[in-house]
Structure formats: structure tokens, C-alpha cells
Amino acid sequence: MSATHRPGLLLFAHGARDPDWALPFAAVVERIRARAPALPVVLAFLEFMPPGIAEAGARLAAAGCDRVDVLPLFLGAGGHVRKDLPALLAELRSAFPQVAWRLQPAVGESATVIAAMAEVALRASTAME
Amino acid sequence: MSATHRPGLLLFAHGARDPDWALPFAAVVERIRARAPALPVVLAFLEFMPPGIAEAGARLAAAGCDRVDVLPLFLGAGGHVRKDLPALLAELRSAFPQVAWRLQPAVGESATVIAAMAEVALRASTAME
């Protein structure tokens, strides 16, 4: 990354009524923080859980980020990723024009995550009783 | 696995109206087939897309599987995984009592998938423009 940039990371998940639902997503954040302690990272939810994407984006802007990668923590790109998220991002762009908001593909579309899911499936199938 | 077992794999995803939504899930199946060509594997959906879990389970039973690992391709364990899926599995157990249906944790709860998501996030954040 360029020395003139202060990047940030906004992880966007669906959210659910059960607080335990968010544990794997919180674990992703912990792992990112362990590997990149200086990188501001915020986990936001579409519904049911705070913060929403507006609040998460405001936090990253307040932290001085001028380039934020927005990564949908979804396995497939359905309506939430293809419609809801771009609309929410348009609001962030309007509220914080000094920040470059870069929408990334859904995390489940990456070869790395696809390979990991296949690995978990094969391990389940070959496990002993 | 024991020589007396014929295992199968049932991957269970949410489904969506857009056919492209299923591409990452189909890629997981392809990768499993490439690594374990003899393992019967079927991808089933909760809604919007065929096959449902009943049809998928029937296919695996017809293929002679006597032990089927059911892996939810969900990132978090919400209502679909904690309520809908056990109810659907109870029907499969009743319809095919000769098969041991083993419900696995949601794929997103595994350390392997959590690490993969963190990896993708860090890569996005450190990528050059």
C-alpha cells in the first residue's frame, strides 16, 4: 500500500437474533487484529446486531482512514450483497467523500474460502467415529 | 473410515433466486469431487433452488451410502442451521433409518474457514490500487 494511504477494513455480515451467531465473525476480526494490529477493522451488520454499516464507516473515517475495503462476509452474492450493500455504500460515499470505499467480492467467492470449505467437508467425511 | 462404511456427503446451503448465487457452492462440490472422486456428494438447498434436502438425501441413500455427513454451508449458525436443518434431518432419519446421518457444525465455525476469511480480508486491504 502507498505510504500516503491510511487503509481500513469494514467487514459486513448479515446479523441474527442469536448473539452466538456472530462468534465466527468476531473470530475473523480477532485473527485480522492479531496479524495486522495497526489496521483499523470494524465488523458491521445488515440487521439485528449493532453496529450498522453507517456507524462502522463513521468510526473508520474518524480513525483517519482514507481508503476502506468493504468485504462482504457472505458465502454467495445474493440480494444483500448485490443490492442492499451498494445502496449503503452510496450513503457512506456521500457522508465521507474523503474516503475511498472499495467494495470487494463476497468472501465466499474467493478460491481461498472455497478451498477451505472443501477441506472441512473432506475432513468431516473421513473422520473416525 | 471403517471398511464396512460407505460414506456420503450432503452439503446444505441456503439457496437464492439468482442462479449465480450458487456458483461458489458448486465450486466447493467440484473441488471435493476432484480430491475424492469415489465419495458421493450432493449439494442441497433450503429454498429457491433444487434439490431440497429430502431429494438429496434420497439420492445418497440410493447410492448405497450408510453414513452421511451433513455439512451446513453457512457462516453462522442461525435459525436455518439450529432449527430448520434438524427438523429436515429428522425426516431423513425416519425415511432412511439404515443411514447414519451425522450433522456437522456450520462450515463458517471451523478454524480453517475463519482463517481463510481473515486471509482474504488482509489480502484485500494490502492490495495495490
mmCIF file of N, CA and C in Angstrom, chain A residues 51-119:
data_model
loop_
_atom_site.group_PDB
_atom_site.id
_atom_site.type_symbol
_atom_site.label_atom_id
_atom_site.label_comp_id
_atom_site.label_asym_id
_atom_site.label_seq_id
_atom_site.Cartn_x
_atom_site.Cartn_y
_atom_site.Cartn_z
ATOM 1 N N PRO A 51 -22.752 -2.784 15.240
ATOM 2 C CA PRO A 51 -23.188 -1.546 14.585
ATOM 3 C C PRO A 51 -23.679 -1.807 13.172
ATOM 4 N N GLY A 52 -24.469 -0.885 12.648
ATOM 5 C CA GLY A 52 -24.794 -0.898 11.228
ATOM 6 C C GLY A 52 -23.610 -0.372 10.443
ATOM 7 N N ILE A 53 -23.745 -0.424 9.123
ATOM 8 C CA ILE A 53 -22.616 -0.035 8.282
ATOM 9 C C ILE A 53 -22.346 1.473 8.372
ATOM 10 N N ALA A 54 -23.375 2.282 8.609
ATOM 11 C CA ALA A 54 -23.171 3.736 8.705
ATOM 12 C C ALA A 54 -22.290 4.058 9.914
ATOM 13 N N GLU A 55 -22.616 3.431 11.049
ATOM 14 C CA GLU A 55 -21.822 3.684 12.252
ATOM 15 C C GLU A 55 -20.402 3.132 12.104
ATOM 16 N N ALA A 56 -20.306 1.939 11.513
ATOM 17 C CA ALA A 56 -18.978 1.331 11.323
ATOM 18 C C ALA A 56 -18.122 2.206 10.404
ATOM 19 N N GLY A 57 -18.727 2.692 9.337
ATOM 20 C CA GLY A 57 -17.984 3.549 8.407
ATOM 21 C C GLY A 57 -17.557 4.855 9.059
ATOM 22 N N ALA A 58 -18.452 5.422 9.873
ATOM 23 C CA ALA A 58 -18.116 6.663 10.568
ATOM 24 C C ALA A 58 -16.929 6.454 11.501
ATOM 25 N N ARG A 59 -16.872 5.290 12.148
ATOM 26 C CA ARG A 59 -15.748 5.004 13.047
ATOM 27 C C ARG A 59 -14.428 4.961 12.288
ATOM 28 N N LEU A 60 -14.463 4.326 11.102
ATOM 29 C CA LEU A 60 -13.229 4.211 10.319
ATOM 30 C C LEU A 60 -12.800 5.579 9.783
ATOM 31 N N ALA A 61 -13.787 6.375 9.385
ATOM 32 C CA ALA A 61 -13.458 7.733 8.915
ATOM 33 C C ALA A 61 -12.873 8.552 10.071
ATOM 34 N N ALA A 62 -13.480 8.410 11.259
ATOM 35 C CA ALA A 62 -12.986 9.147 12.427
ATOM 36 C C ALA A 62 -11.586 8.697 12.819
ATOM 37 N N ALA A 63 -11.260 7.444 12.494
ATOM 38 C CA ALA A 63 -9.913 6.933 12.788
ATOM 39 C C ALA A 63 -8.893 7.437 11.774
ATOM 40 N N GLY A 64 -9.365 8.207 10.793
ATOM 41 C CA GLY A 64 -8.448 8.795 9.819
ATOM 42 C C GLY A 64 -8.212 7.951 8.583
ATOM 43 N N CYS A 65 -8.983 6.895 8.419
ATOM 44 C CA CYS A 65 -8.826 6.064 7.223
ATOM 45 C C CYS A 65 -9.224 6.863 5.988
ATOM 46 N N ASP A 66 -8.416 6.745 4.944
ATOM 47 C CA ASP A 66 -8.798 7.409 3.695
ATOM 48 C C ASP A 66 -9.032 6.389 2.579
ATOM 49 N N ARG A 67 -8.908 5.110 2.934
ATOM 50 C CA ARG A 67 -9.233 4.050 1.976
ATOM 51 C C ARG A 67 -9.739 2.859 2.772
ATOM 52 N N VAL A 68 -10.994 2.492 2.524
ATOM 53 C CA VAL A 68 -11.597 1.410 3.307
ATOM 54 C C VAL A 68 -12.055 0.296 2.365
ATOM 55 N N ASP A 69 -11.538 -0.894 2.585
ATOM 56 C CA ASP A 69 -12.021 -2.060 1.843
ATOM 57 C C ASP A 69 -13.226 -2.627 2.572
ATOM 58 N N VAL A 70 -14.303 -2.796 1.818
ATOM 59 C CA VAL A 70 -15.557 -3.304 2.379
ATOM 60 C C VAL A 70 -15.720 -4.742 1.900
ATOM 61 N N LEU A 71 -15.608 -5.671 2.843
ATOM 62 C CA LEU A 71 -15.634 -7.096 2.479
ATOM 63 C C LEU A 71 -16.912 -7.747 2.988
ATOM 64 N N PRO A 72 -17.774 -8.188 2.067
ATOM 65 C CA PRO A 72 -18.996 -8.884 2.498
ATOM 66 C C PRO A 72 -18.660 -10.283 3.019
ATOM 67 N N LEU A 73 -18.976 -10.526 4.284
ATOM 68 C CA LEU A 73 -18.795 -11.871 4.846
ATOM 69 C C LEU A 73 -20.057 -12.677 4.564
ATOM 70 N N PHE A 74 -20.221 -12.970 3.298
ATOM 71 C CA PHE A 74 -21.341 -13.780 2.805
ATOM 72 C C PHE A 74 -20.740 -14.863 1.927
ATOM 73 N N LEU A 75 -21.394 -16.035 1.901
ATOM 74 C CA LEU A 75 -20.866 -17.105 1.062
ATOM 75 C C LEU A 75 -21.240 -16.906 -0.400
ATOM 76 N N GLY A 76 -22.452 -16.463 -0.667
ATOM 77 C CA GLY A 76 -22.872 -16.175 -2.032
ATOM 78 C C GLY A 76 -23.297 -14.719 -2.137
ATOM 79 N N ALA A 77 -23.296 -14.201 -3.348
ATOM 80 C CA ALA A 77 -23.692 -12.809 -3.552
ATOM 81 C C ALA A 77 -25.162 -12.757 -3.951
ATOM 82 N N GLY A 78 -26.030 -12.704 -2.945
ATOM 83 C CA GLY A 78 -27.466 -12.571 -3.185
ATOM 84 C C GLY A 78 -27.867 -11.109 -3.099
ATOM 85 N N GLY A 79 -29.140 -10.893 -2.867
ATOM 86 C CA GLY A 79 -29.670 -9.534 -2.849
ATOM 87 C C GLY A 79 -29.008 -8.631 -1.817
ATOM 88 N N HIS A 80 -28.622 -9.187 -0.661
ATOM 89 C CA HIS A 80 -27.992 -8.343 0.360
ATOM 90 C C HIS A 80 -26.673 -7.773 -0.141
ATOM 91 N N VAL A 81 -25.926 -8.583 -0.874
ATOM 92 C CA VAL A 81 -24.612 -8.141 -1.353
ATOM 93 C C VAL A 81 -24.748 -7.316 -2.625
ATOM 94 N N ARG A 82 -25.674 -7.711 -3.500
ATOM 95 C CA ARG A 82 -25.759 -7.054 -4.811
ATOM 96 C C ARG A 82 -26.616 -5.790 -4.781
ATOM 97 N N LYS A 83 -27.555 -5.710 -3.823
ATOM 98 C CA LYS A 83 -28.448 -4.539 -3.815
ATOM 99 C C LYS A 83 -28.323 -3.724 -2.531
ATOM 100 N N ASP A 84 -28.537 -4.368 -1.369
ATOM 101 C CA ASP A 84 -28.522 -3.615 -0.103
ATOM 102 C C ASP A 84 -27.170 -2.946 0.134
ATOM 103 N N LEU A 85 -26.103 -3.710 -0.063
ATOM 104 C CA LEU A 85 -24.776 -3.192 0.272
ATOM 105 C C LEU A 85 -24.374 -2.008 -0.616
ATOM 106 N N PRO A 86 -24.526 -2.078 -1.949
ATOM 107 C CA PRO A 86 -24.186 -0.899 -2.752
ATOM 108 C C PRO A 86 -24.984 0.342 -2.349
ATOM 109 N N ALA A 87 -26.240 0.166 -1.972
ATOM 110 C CA ALA A 87 -27.041 1.323 -1.536
ATOM 111 C C ALA A 87 -26.473 1.909 -0.241
ATOM 112 N N LEU A 88 -26.082 1.046 0.676
ATOM 113 C CA LEU A 88 -25.491 1.516 1.929
ATOM 114 C C LEU A 88 -24.141 2.195 1.673
ATOM 115 N N LEU A 89 -23.386 1.635 0.739
ATOM 116 C CA LEU A 89 -22.090 2.233 0.412
ATOM 117 C C LEU A 89 -22.247 3.608 -0.226
ATOM 118 N N ALA A 90 -23.292 3.768 -1.015
ATOM 119 C CA ALA A 90 -23.535 5.082 -1.643
ATOM 120 C C ALA A 90 -23.745 6.135 -0.567
ATOM 121 N N GLU A 91 -24.422 5.746 0.519
ATOM 122 C CA GLU A 91 -24.618 6.695 1.632
ATOM 123 C C GLU A 91 -23.288 7.020 2.310
ATOM 124 N N LEU A 92 -22.453 6.011 2.470
ATOM 125 C CA LEU A 92 -21.139 6.257 3.083
ATOM 126 C C LEU A 92 -20.294 7.179 2.211
ATOM 127 N N ARG A 93 -20.351 6.950 0.904
ATOM 128 C CA ARG A 93 -19.572 7.786 -0.026
ATOM 129 C C ARG A 93 -20.027 9.231 0.045
ATOM 130 N N SER A 94 -21.316 9.392 0.217
ATOM 131 C CA SER A 94 -21.862 10.745 0.291
ATOM 132 C C SER A 94 -21.498 11.398 1.626
ATOM 133 N N ALA A 95 -21.538 10.632 2.714
ATOM 134 C CA ALA A 95 -21.241 11.184 4.040
ATOM 135 C C ALA A 95 -19.741 11.415 4.228
ATOM 136 N N PHE A 96 -18.912 10.563 3.611
ATOM 137 C CA PHE A 96 -17.455 10.662 3.810
ATOM 138 C C PHE A 96 -16.747 10.616 2.461
ATOM 139 N N PRO A 97 -16.850 11.704 1.695
ATOM 140 C CA PRO A 97 -16.269 11.694 0.346
ATOM 141 C C PRO A 97 -14.741 11.658 0.353
ATOM 142 N N GLN A 98 -14.128 11.956 1.498
ATOM 143 C CA GLN A 98 -12.651 11.930 1.552
ATOM 144 C C GLN A 98 -12.110 10.508 1.622
ATOM 145 N N VAL A 99 -13.006 9.542 1.839
ATOM 146 C CA VAL A 99 -12.589 8.136 1.944
ATOM 147 C C VAL A 99 -12.904 7.405 0.646
ATOM 148 N N ALA A 100 -11.947 6.613 0.167
ATOM 149 C CA ALA A 100 -12.209 5.734 -0.982
ATOM 150 C C ALA A 100 -12.780 4.423 -0.446
ATOM 151 N N TRP A 101 -14.052 4.187 -0.700
ATOM 152 C CA TRP A 101 -14.730 2.968 -0.224
ATOM 153 C C TRP A 101 -14.672 1.942 -1.340
ATOM 154 N N ARG A 102 -13.953 0.860 -1.127
ATOM 155 C CA ARG A 102 -13.744 -0.131 -2.195
ATOM 156 C C ARG A 102 -14.496 -1.410 -1.878
ATOM 157 N N LEU A 103 -15.526 -1.666 -2.659
ATOM 158 C CA LEU A 103 -16.340 -2.872 -2.424
ATOM 159 C C LEU A 103 -15.621 -4.101 -2.973
ATOM 160 N N GLN A 104 -15.422 -5.073 -2.113
ATOM 161 C CA GLN A 104 -14.768 -6.327 -2.506
ATOM 162 C C GLN A 104 -15.830 -7.393 -2.817
ATOM 163 N N PRO A 105 -15.439 -8.436 -3.573
ATOM 164 C CA PRO A 105 -16.396 -9.534 -3.802
ATOM 165 C C PRO A 105 -16.729 -10.244 -2.491
ATOM 166 N N ALA A 106 -17.858 -10.928 -2.480
ATOM 167 C CA ALA A 106 -18.252 -11.714 -1.304
ATOM 168 C C ALA A 106 -17.138 -12.705 -0.960
ATOM 169 N N VAL A 107 -16.863 -12.841 0.325
ATOM 170 C CA VAL A 107 -15.714 -13.639 0.759
ATOM 171 C C VAL A 107 -15.840 -15.100 0.307
ATOM 172 N N GLY A 108 -17.080 -15.584 0.204
ATOM 173 C CA GLY A 108 -17.286 -16.972 -0.195
ATOM 174 C C GLY A 108 -16.967 -17.238 -1.652
ATOM 175 N N GLU A 109 -16.799 -16.177 -2.440
ATOM 176 C CA GLU A 109 -16.458 -16.355 -3.851
ATOM 177 C C GLU A 109 -14.958 -16.518 -4.060
ATOM 178 N N SER A 110 -14.167 -16.314 -3.017
ATOM 179 C CA SER A 110 -12.719 -16.406 -3.188
ATOM 180 C C SER A 110 -12.279 -17.864 -3.178
ATOM 181 N N ALA A 111 -11.269 -18.159 -4.009
ATOM 182 C CA ALA A 111 -10.743 -19.528 -4.099
ATOM 183 C C ALA A 111 -10.241 -20.008 -2.742
ATOM 184 N N THR A 112 -9.721 -19.081 -1.939
ATOM 185 C CA THR A 112 -9.177 -19.453 -0.623
ATOM 186 C C THR A 112 -10.275 -20.000 0.288
ATOM 187 N N VAL A 113 -11.416 -19.327 0.300
ATOM 188 C CA VAL A 113 -12.516 -19.767 1.171
ATOM 189 C C VAL A 113 -13.178 -21.023 0.596
ATOM 190 N N ILE A 114 -13.293 -21.095 -0.727
ATOM 191 C CA ILE A 114 -13.859 -22.298 -1.357
ATOM 192 C C ILE A 114 -13.004 -23.519 -1.013
ATOM 193 N N ALA A 115 -11.685 -23.356 -1.105
ATOM 194 C CA ALA A 115 -10.784 -24.466 -0.767
ATOM 195 C C ALA A 115 -10.920 -24.846 0.704
ATOM 196 N N ALA A 116 -11.082 -23.859 1.562
ATOM 197 C CA ALA A 116 -11.215 -24.137 2.996
ATOM 198 C C ALA A 116 -12.498 -24.911 3.275
ATOM 199 N N MET A 117 -13.588 -24.539 2.609
ATOM 200 C CA MET A 117 -14.856 -25.254 2.818
ATOM 201 C C MET A 117 -14.743 -26.699 2.350
ATOM 202 N N ALA A 118 -14.097 -26.910 1.198
ATOM 203 C CA ALA A 118 -13.914 -28.272 0.703
ATOM 204 C C ALA A 118 -13.069 -29.085 1.678
ATOM 205 N N GLU A 119 -12.055 -28.455 2.215
ATOM 206 C CA GLU A 119 -11.173 -29.111 3.193
ATOM 207 C C GLU A 119 -11.972 -29.569 4.425
#
